[in-house]
């Protein structure tokens, strides 16, 4: 996947090779009588740039190339424009060195993500590198947590010291530590130069960066993205330019992710978004830098098999736990391996109550949903209706499907946690102490999930009871008295209070008050929408009753709301896992059962 064309090599040779001059080891005078000089004068003139000129930076000539400024090495202080000049003499005519700039400034906000982990390809590079390369060679920040700035440049750049020379130095340092040959280093530097021109959309010498250029928002944002990838990938791939090649491939996609987030690049990266990890992972696999997912948080085929068995497949071994918010008294349900049994309970005044609910699995529940594209009711279990659902797909950590019998997209986004990891333990610490969930030995992987549904879906049972519309058969002429008679015929009119003005009906015996209205259905017909009036804090959790008006007929339907309303009403902790791992399903059930019996 890397750039290997001739122009890249030529560019590297032109810009980066140490040209001009040579060390002549012969002591024989060239004019037959004048001895060679014993001391040579040297001079370096350049500029230090990092998000503008770096005034006051201490610049040294690192003659022993140990990545630090020793007291006996030549040095100078950069002026207000970041310019410096170092003069020194030595007995070496053409010394080999690096240039180092150090300075003190306020520490930058850290947004370094956790290093991605993967099973990378092993090859000769890794074998040669073994333990010789330091872990921080290619991931060390320019500004340390203590606010110490450090930039390094190779000597071929005419004294220029900036983020680009520093990035190149880090790659070369890694190759030096691995024992890479000088010729291979030159070749890799040529390829890197070409990649940097692509990444930063520049022409000419990628290592010549002015103070103004380093302050441009475009450069700063691109550099932040580049460094974020560097922190994610580190030195794990065997290819020393894997980070840069990946960055050149996905740069525009990264910028699109930032733009779509509505955040600044800095804030977006500080959130360590999974979307970036997915993008990087897929690019590394496509570039053959890795063979398996790069991050433990990214779902693998084995993970999807767990989801399929324990969450998606009916009739297998459902392994799920759902915990509601405090406003619903932490209502919880546990499916523990038997599709016909669920343990349900709640927490009230810190007391846990619960019981096993038996719900036999029916061969055919006769449920059908309105398909807006086909404009008819579809029971997906029937094969004679011409309905063919799209294939379910698994992309990154998201399962993509449709609502049964319809073409309404449904996505289920999974977040993967280590059962013994800090993140999962932090989540457990927010759950009600009465459930003692932190005391359980959880499976090795736990998956929380969040459902997104693109639009409302309307369903009914095929045997729904049908009521008759009033003689006028006009939804707009319905009165509150009509609704009361249709809905509670045995109580109408003596046991009901009719409020025509506010479209409300009150049950005299229970004192429950209901309000009705007409709403549109996915079939573009009118629906009689009836909801109980409760305290405002409970309003989002009241389930309405809906009746579809179909000409002269009225029958009950279920409206499954789209994701926005679902998210507001159902802020639950929903998880699944491998329930058979170490008998977790039965252990979880026994755990809750013991808590209930103990109280």
XYZ file of C-alpha atoms in Angstrom:
599
model
C 0.000 0.000 0.000
C 2.946 2.305 0.494
C 4.227 4.806 -2.058
C 7.051 3.090 -3.888
C 7.109 4.913 -7.183
C 10.324 6.298 -8.629
C 9.470 9.934 -7.938
C 9.343 9.207 -4.223
C 12.757 7.632 -4.278
C 14.192 10.485 -6.309
C 12.668 12.987 -3.927
C 14.191 11.205 -0.977
C 17.586 11.017 -2.650
C 17.527 14.703 -3.567
C 16.293 16.068 -0.254
C 17.707 13.712 2.274
C 21.032 12.220 1.170
C 24.103 13.703 2.792
C 25.541 15.387 -0.289
C 28.839 17.161 -0.860
C 32.226 16.630 0.751
C 33.836 13.447 1.918
C 36.152 12.380 4.718
C 39.672 11.813 3.320
C 41.486 9.515 5.688
C 44.881 9.994 4.025
C 47.423 12.193 5.879
C 49.479 12.664 2.725
C 49.685 16.387 1.802
C 47.916 17.079 -1.490
C 50.437 19.757 -2.547
C 53.460 17.717 -1.668
C 54.452 19.835 1.349
C 51.522 21.471 3.260
C 50.224 19.330 6.158
C 46.410 18.912 6.489
C 44.632 21.134 9.029
C 44.172 19.728 12.555
C 41.093 21.825 13.386
C 37.961 22.548 11.412
C 35.403 25.329 11.852
C 31.699 24.466 11.722
C 28.549 26.535 11.678
C 24.825 25.802 11.806
C 22.229 28.526 11.189
C 18.544 27.677 11.456
C 15.113 28.277 12.979
C 13.087 26.497 15.669
C 9.346 26.334 14.900
C 6.489 24.743 16.835
C 3.088 26.393 16.541
C 4.981 29.578 15.767
C 8.597 30.551 16.346
C 10.056 29.140 19.560
C 11.827 32.008 21.276
C 14.451 31.169 23.883
C 14.883 27.540 22.880
C 18.244 26.002 23.719
C 19.621 24.366 20.588
C 22.554 21.975 20.722
C 24.563 19.926 18.274
C 24.116 16.328 19.416
C 27.471 15.024 18.310
C 27.187 11.652 20.016
C 23.557 11.266 18.848
C 22.302 10.201 22.256
C 19.115 12.327 21.924
C 20.176 14.754 24.654
C 22.238 17.908 24.995
C 25.467 17.167 26.876
C 27.406 19.929 28.592
C 30.374 19.645 26.242
C 28.309 19.874 23.040
C 28.024 23.186 21.128
C 24.809 25.115 21.781
C 23.050 28.439 21.370
C 19.796 30.178 22.355
C 17.140 30.968 19.747
C 16.104 34.624 19.457
C 12.559 36.057 19.443
C 12.016 34.787 15.895
C 13.255 31.291 16.723
C 16.523 31.856 14.845
C 19.829 30.572 16.153
C 23.465 30.233 15.112
C 25.991 27.748 16.496
C 29.729 28.022 15.749
C 32.304 25.510 16.931
C 35.593 23.877 15.997
C 36.615 20.254 16.034
C 39.240 17.899 14.668
C 36.614 16.249 12.423
C 36.169 17.787 8.996
C 32.607 16.487 8.416
C 31.005 15.648 11.772
C 27.815 13.598 11.944
C 25.195 14.923 14.344
C 21.569 15.635 15.128
C 20.121 18.958 16.252
C 18.070 19.214 19.438
C 15.924 22.115 20.628
C 14.687 22.231 24.235
C 12.423 24.825 25.844
C 9.961 25.311 28.642
C 6.299 26.190 28.147
C 2.880 25.487 29.614
C 1.998 21.804 29.322
C -0.446 20.949 26.567
C -3.775 19.326 27.386
C -3.243 15.610 27.025
C -5.526 13.744 24.622
C -3.339 10.714 24.099
C -5.539 7.633 23.670
C -4.787 4.220 25.014
C -2.478 2.304 22.705
C -4.288 -0.114 20.441
C -3.420 -3.773 20.841
C -3.281 -6.389 18.113
C -1.587 -9.518 16.850
C 0.735 -8.001 14.283
C 2.720 -9.797 11.680
C 6.122 -10.900 12.843
C 8.995 -10.331 10.476
C 12.703 -9.610 10.343
C 12.278 -6.020 11.452
C 10.683 -6.973 14.743
C 13.214 -9.725 15.206
C 16.085 -7.284 14.736
C 14.491 -4.581 16.844
C 13.791 -6.878 19.819
C 14.551 -4.823 22.902
C 16.862 -2.232 21.398
C 14.249 0.361 20.467
C 12.756 2.346 23.306
C 8.986 2.213 23.644
C 8.632 5.989 23.425
C 10.637 6.523 20.241
C 7.671 7.200 17.982
C 4.988 8.079 20.508
C 6.707 10.589 22.779
C 4.882 13.925 22.841
C 6.693 17.075 21.720
C 5.538 18.791 24.919
C 5.856 16.638 28.026
C 3.391 16.611 30.900
C 5.884 18.820 32.767
C 5.782 21.404 29.976
C 9.220 20.617 28.536
C 9.343 20.973 24.763
C 11.751 18.959 22.638
C 12.268 18.806 18.889
C 14.999 16.975 16.992
C 16.221 17.296 13.407
C 18.705 15.391 11.289
C 21.651 17.427 10.082
C 20.675 17.400 6.401
C 17.915 20.006 6.814
C 20.110 23.098 7.013
C 19.342 23.867 10.648
C 15.552 23.651 10.342
C 13.998 22.222 13.518
C 10.230 21.740 13.523
C 7.476 19.107 13.954
C 8.210 17.590 10.551
C 11.927 17.122 11.203
C 11.064 15.693 14.605
C 8.645 13.177 13.088
C 11.306 12.081 10.604
C 13.885 11.785 13.379
C 11.594 9.487 15.359
C 11.250 7.165 12.370
C 14.997 7.179 11.747
C 15.771 6.608 15.444
C 13.627 3.506 15.329
C 15.434 2.252 12.234
C 18.830 2.963 13.775
C 17.896 0.989 16.868
C 16.752 -1.893 14.681
C 20.061 -2.013 12.828
C 18.570 -0.965 9.479
C 21.212 -0.405 6.811
C 22.120 3.117 5.732
C 20.793 2.482 2.220
C 17.441 1.268 3.541
C 17.203 4.276 5.839
C 17.725 6.601 2.880
C 15.013 4.770 0.947
C 12.555 4.932 3.851
C 13.282 8.638 4.335
C 12.461 9.254 0.708
C 9.158 7.460 1.069
C 8.385 9.360 4.268
C 9.045 12.697 2.561
C 6.560 11.803 -0.168
C 3.973 10.716 2.399
C 4.357 13.941 4.378
C 3.775 16.025 1.269
C 0.558 14.066 0.704
C -0.616 14.228 4.306
C -0.030 17.966 4.699
C -0.962 18.830 1.113
C 2.308 20.647 0.405
C 4.846 20.988 -2.371
C 8.631 21.163 -2.277
C 10.606 20.356 0.852
C 8.310 18.920 3.552
C 10.860 19.751 6.259
C 10.987 23.487 5.618
C 8.193 24.920 7.770
C 7.773 28.619 8.505
C 6.352 30.000 11.730
C 3.289 31.198 9.836
C 2.691 27.802 8.261
C 2.973 26.066 11.629
C 0.255 28.354 13.029
C -2.281 27.728 10.292
C -5.411 25.900 11.557
C -5.166 23.427 8.674
C -1.637 22.396 9.629
C -2.385 22.231 13.366
C -5.493 20.083 12.874
C -3.737 17.715 10.459
C -0.774 17.427 12.814
C -3.084 16.628 15.728
C -4.749 13.877 13.711
C -1.357 12.528 12.681
C -0.111 12.433 16.270
C -3.354 10.825 17.444
C -2.815 7.963 15.012
C 0.764 7.727 16.184
C -0.411 7.391 19.769
C -2.989 4.778 18.766
C -0.686 2.611 16.677
C 2.683 3.226 18.306
C 5.552 0.997 17.229
C 3.503 -2.179 17.054
C 3.411 -2.652 13.254
C 6.645 -3.978 11.847
C 6.665 -1.350 9.107
C 8.223 1.843 10.426
C 6.049 4.009 8.143
C 2.743 2.253 8.867
C 1.408 5.255 10.799
C 2.244 7.697 8.012
C 0.939 5.499 5.234
C -2.300 4.966 7.145
C -2.611 8.699 7.799
C -2.168 9.507 4.121
C -4.891 6.979 3.253
C -7.566 8.074 5.733
C -6.759 11.767 6.261
C -9.865 13.063 4.514
C -12.103 10.550 6.288
C -10.687 11.619 9.636
C -11.425 15.246 8.866
C -14.955 14.309 7.865
C -15.472 12.593 11.214
C -14.322 15.737 13.011
C -16.599 17.931 10.904
C -19.616 15.690 11.503
C -18.996 15.733 15.257
C -19.505 19.502 15.412
C -16.490 19.710 17.744
C -13.009 21.102 17.364
C -10.338 18.620 16.315
C -8.728 18.878 19.750
C -11.961 18.236 21.650
C -13.016 15.432 19.320
C -9.735 13.566 19.696
C -9.751 14.120 23.460
C -12.920 12.007 23.590
C -10.976 9.094 22.035
C -13.813 8.332 19.585
C -14.414 4.733 18.597
C -15.148 5.891 15.040
C -11.468 6.791 14.657
C -10.388 3.432 16.062
C -12.658 1.632 13.605
C -11.286 3.668 10.702
C -7.670 3.075 11.707
C -8.258 -0.623 12.295
C -9.859 -1.129 8.885
C -7.108 0.825 7.114
C -4.381 -1.230 8.806
C -6.089 -4.466 7.811
C -6.526 -3.240 4.220
C -2.847 -2.257 4.150
C -1.905 -5.730 5.438
C -0.183 -4.244 8.468
C -2.341 -6.339 10.789
C -4.374 -9.514 10.480
C -6.767 -9.249 13.443
C -8.638 -6.297 15.006
C -6.172 -3.825 16.421
C -8.169 -2.945 19.526
C -9.693 -5.100 22.244
C -12.781 -2.871 22.049
C -13.421 -3.779 18.413
C -15.774 -6.698 17.859
C -14.235 -9.821 16.341
C -15.928 -12.786 14.688
C -15.803 -14.574 18.033
C -17.598 -11.660 19.692
C -20.349 -11.660 17.074
C -20.801 -15.391 17.640
C -21.427 -14.673 21.331
C -23.955 -11.981 20.392
C -25.689 -14.254 17.899
C -26.028 -17.115 20.368
C -26.908 -15.175 23.506
C -28.842 -12.190 22.183
C -30.065 -12.509 18.605
C -31.041 -16.124 18.030
C -34.472 -17.076 19.310
C -34.788 -20.416 21.060
C -31.123 -20.769 21.945
C -29.776 -19.604 25.315
C -30.771 -15.968 25.883
C -28.302 -14.288 28.212
C -29.323 -10.717 28.901
C -29.729 -8.313 31.792
C -31.668 -5.063 31.622
C -31.689 -2.532 34.473
C -34.029 0.441 34.448
C -33.481 3.886 35.988
C -34.385 4.879 39.539
C -37.574 6.590 38.357
C -38.825 3.113 37.396
C -37.722 1.688 40.748
C -34.758 0.087 38.971
C -36.987 -2.473 37.293
C -34.742 -5.282 36.064
C -35.077 -8.402 33.942
C -32.679 -11.311 33.626
C -32.788 -13.938 30.882
C -30.613 -16.759 32.128
C -30.474 -19.388 29.415
C -34.045 -20.689 29.160
C -36.121 -18.861 26.504
C -39.282 -19.518 28.519
C -38.013 -18.183 31.864
C -37.090 -14.676 32.997
C -36.279 -13.352 36.443
C -37.910 -9.959 36.919
C -37.737 -7.624 39.871
C -37.448 -4.104 41.184
C -35.865 -2.126 44.000
C -38.048 -0.106 46.364
C -36.711 1.514 49.541
C -33.473 -0.384 48.966
C -35.387 -3.676 49.110
C -35.187 -6.085 46.175
C -38.250 -8.046 45.167
C -38.448 -10.457 42.261
C -39.886 -13.633 40.801
C -39.461 -16.024 37.896
C -41.831 -15.273 35.039
C -42.788 -18.085 32.693
C -43.554 -17.077 29.112
C -43.881 -20.100 26.804
C -42.338 -19.574 23.396
C -45.078 -19.760 20.782
C -44.521 -21.203 17.371
C -46.316 -18.293 15.748
C -47.420 -15.209 17.632
C -49.352 -13.939 14.596
C -47.746 -10.518 14.885
C -47.676 -8.454 11.733
C -46.311 -4.984 11.032
C -47.173 -2.353 8.470
C -44.695 -2.239 5.597
C -44.758 1.288 4.187
C -42.994 0.266 0.968
C -45.305 -2.660 0.205
C -48.311 -0.841 1.731
C -49.639 -3.894 3.524
C -49.385 -5.846 6.773
C -46.504 -8.320 6.808
C -46.016 -11.312 9.070
C -42.331 -12.210 8.505
C -43.005 -15.841 9.472
C -45.242 -16.254 6.446
C -43.415 -16.935 3.210
C -46.258 -16.159 0.819
C -46.351 -12.374 1.161
C -43.468 -11.436 -1.118
C -41.453 -9.955 1.728
C -37.699 -10.527 1.728
C -35.795 -8.767 4.515
C -32.292 -7.535 3.742
C -29.420 -9.568 5.101
C -28.186 -8.655 8.546
C -24.716 -7.073 8.485
C -22.050 -6.547 11.135
C -19.866 -3.482 10.606
C -17.355 -2.380 13.235
C -19.317 -2.695 16.499
C -22.748 -2.234 14.960
C -25.329 -4.743 13.796
C -27.520 -3.493 10.934
C -30.950 -4.955 10.280
C -34.580 -3.908 9.792
C -37.604 -4.035 12.047
C -39.378 -7.357 11.539
C -41.710 -7.270 8.537
C -40.659 -3.757 7.501
C -37.839 -1.923 5.783
C -37.250 0.442 8.721
C -33.512 0.322 9.564
C -32.586 -0.836 13.044
C -29.006 -0.660 14.277
C -27.713 -2.118 17.510
C -24.439 -0.613 18.657
C -22.393 -2.750 21.032
C -19.719 -1.598 23.441
C -17.323 -4.280 24.534
C -15.869 -4.417 28.043
C -13.458 -6.709 29.792
C -15.352 -8.406 32.594
C -12.465 -7.647 34.966
C -11.515 -4.291 33.434
C -11.667 -0.870 35.050
C -14.313 0.452 32.664
C -16.776 -2.305 33.484
C -16.065 -2.011 37.193
C -16.750 1.723 36.956
C -20.128 0.990 35.354
C -20.959 -1.536 38.078
C -20.171 1.096 40.709
C -23.086 3.190 39.403
C -25.646 0.381 39.760
C -27.845 0.021 42.871
C -25.794 -1.383 45.800
C -28.727 -3.615 46.743
C -28.080 -5.787 43.665
C -24.409 -6.341 44.619
C -23.454 -6.684 40.949
C -19.798 -5.906 41.660
C -19.579 -9.093 43.722
C -20.217 -11.314 40.700
C -17.381 -12.908 38.755
C -18.368 -11.706 35.292
C -17.601 -13.427 31.983
C -14.396 -12.426 30.230
C -16.333 -10.092 27.901
C -19.479 -8.080 28.564
C -21.355 -6.249 25.822
C -23.652 -3.308 26.466
C -25.942 -2.376 23.614
C -27.997 0.562 22.402
C -30.781 0.255 19.841
C -31.409 2.890 17.189
C -34.590 2.685 15.104
C -34.878 5.002 12.113
C -38.664 5.555 12.161
C -41.878 4.599 13.948
C -43.241 1.132 13.268
C -46.871 0.041 13.605
C -47.751 -3.578 14.431
C -50.840 -5.585 15.381
C -51.911 -9.138 16.072
C -53.720 -10.801 13.197
C -56.629 -11.679 15.491
C -57.089 -8.130 16.824
C -60.628 -7.375 17.978
C -62.341 -4.928 15.646
C -64.594 -2.131 16.807
C -66.934 -0.131 14.619
C -66.575 3.548 13.914
C -69.584 5.807 14.619
C -71.971 6.165 11.690
C -70.272 9.331 10.429
C -67.007 7.339 9.965
C -65.040 10.596 10.081
C -62.072 10.733 12.483
C -62.367 14.519 12.655
C -65.912 14.262 14.022
C -65.013 11.941 16.900
C -65.999 13.217 20.340
C -64.684 12.374 23.785
C -67.967 10.562 24.427
C -67.350 8.443 21.311
C -63.893 7.510 22.592
C -65.235 6.656 26.048
C -67.935 4.414 24.616
C -65.498 2.686 22.242
C -62.822 2.138 24.871
C -64.760 1.459 28.078
C -68.210 0.282 26.924
C -69.001 -1.437 30.245
C -68.321 1.756 32.221
C -69.970 4.174 29.833
C -71.597 6.478 30.733
C -72.285 6.135 34.468
C -68.770 5.368 35.725
C -66.947 7.865 33.512
C -66.528 11.645 33.617
C -66.459 13.123 30.112
C -64.499 16.363 29.566
C -65.153 17.310 25.939
C -63.230 20.601 26.131
C -59.942 19.012 27.191
C -60.614 15.642 25.513
C -60.238 13.821 28.826
C -61.981 10.823 30.418
C -61.852 10.041 34.153
C -62.656 6.670 35.673
C -64.726 7.414 38.802
C -63.660 4.214 40.550
C -59.889 4.451 40.020
C -59.732 8.242 39.589
C -57.399 7.657 36.663
C -57.673 10.312 33.968
C -56.913 9.694 30.296
C -56.419 12.126 27.439
C -56.991 11.290 23.803
C -55.870 12.802 20.518
C -55.603 11.940 16.849
C -52.152 11.215 15.455
C -50.905 10.056 12.059
C -49.873 6.469 11.493
C -47.112 5.015 9.267
C -49.962 3.970 6.926
C -51.105 7.621 6.665
C -54.334 6.769 8.486
C -55.528 8.309 11.744
C -54.806 6.774 15.117
C -56.761 7.344 18.325
C -53.982 7.914 20.852
C -54.971 7.489 24.527
C -52.553 8.113 27.392
C -52.989 8.297 31.154
C -52.289 11.654 32.819
C -49.626 11.195 35.498
C -47.065 13.287 37.355
C -44.603 14.970 34.932
C -41.619 12.928 36.127
C -43.399 9.715 35.120
C -44.861 10.937 31.829
C -42.082 9.496 29.660
C -42.679 6.019 31.063
C -46.444 5.703 30.548
C -47.368 3.320 27.736
C -50.204 4.676 25.567
C -53.026 2.750 23.916
C -53.479 3.253 20.189
C -56.347 2.372 17.856
C -55.996 2.568 14.086
C -59.003 3.877 12.146
C -59.308 1.826 8.968
C -62.462 3.011 7.214
C -65.394 1.746 9.275
C -63.173 -0.413 11.496
C -61.073 0.390 14.550
C -58.517 -2.033 15.978
C -55.706 -1.806 18.480
C -52.156 -1.380 17.221
C -48.743 -1.021 18.841
C -46.601 1.949 17.855
C -42.938 1.238 18.363
C -41.338 4.650 18.450
C -38.192 5.626 16.620
C -34.873 5.924 18.393
C -35.061 9.544 19.577
C -38.156 8.983 21.698
C -36.980 5.500 22.653
C -33.737 6.920 24.020
C -35.588 9.479 26.130
C -37.946 6.908 27.604
C -35.619 3.946 28.010
C -32.366 4.988 29.645
C -31.541 1.481 30.745
C -28.352 -0.506 31.220
C -28.731 -3.320 28.682
C -26.047 -6.010 28.472
C -25.395 -9.458 27.080
C -22.529 -11.950 27.458
C -21.607 -15.622 27.079
C -24.015 -17.063 29.638
C -22.417 -20.499 29.455
C -18.961 -19.272 30.431
C -18.272 -20.727 33.861
C -22.021 -21.265 34.301
C -22.630 -17.518 34.532
C -26.336 -17.641 33.669
C -27.150 -19.871 36.630
C -24.738 -18.033 38.905
C -26.387 -14.698 38.054
C -29.849 -16.145 38.644
C -28.831 -17.696 41.988
C -27.214 -14.395 42.974
C -30.429 -12.413 42.466
C -32.575 -15.185 43.958
C -30.470 -15.189 47.122
C -30.775 -11.408 47.456
C -34.563 -11.577 47.152
C -34.892 -14.482 49.618
C -32.579 -12.763 52.057
C -34.916 -9.780 52.218
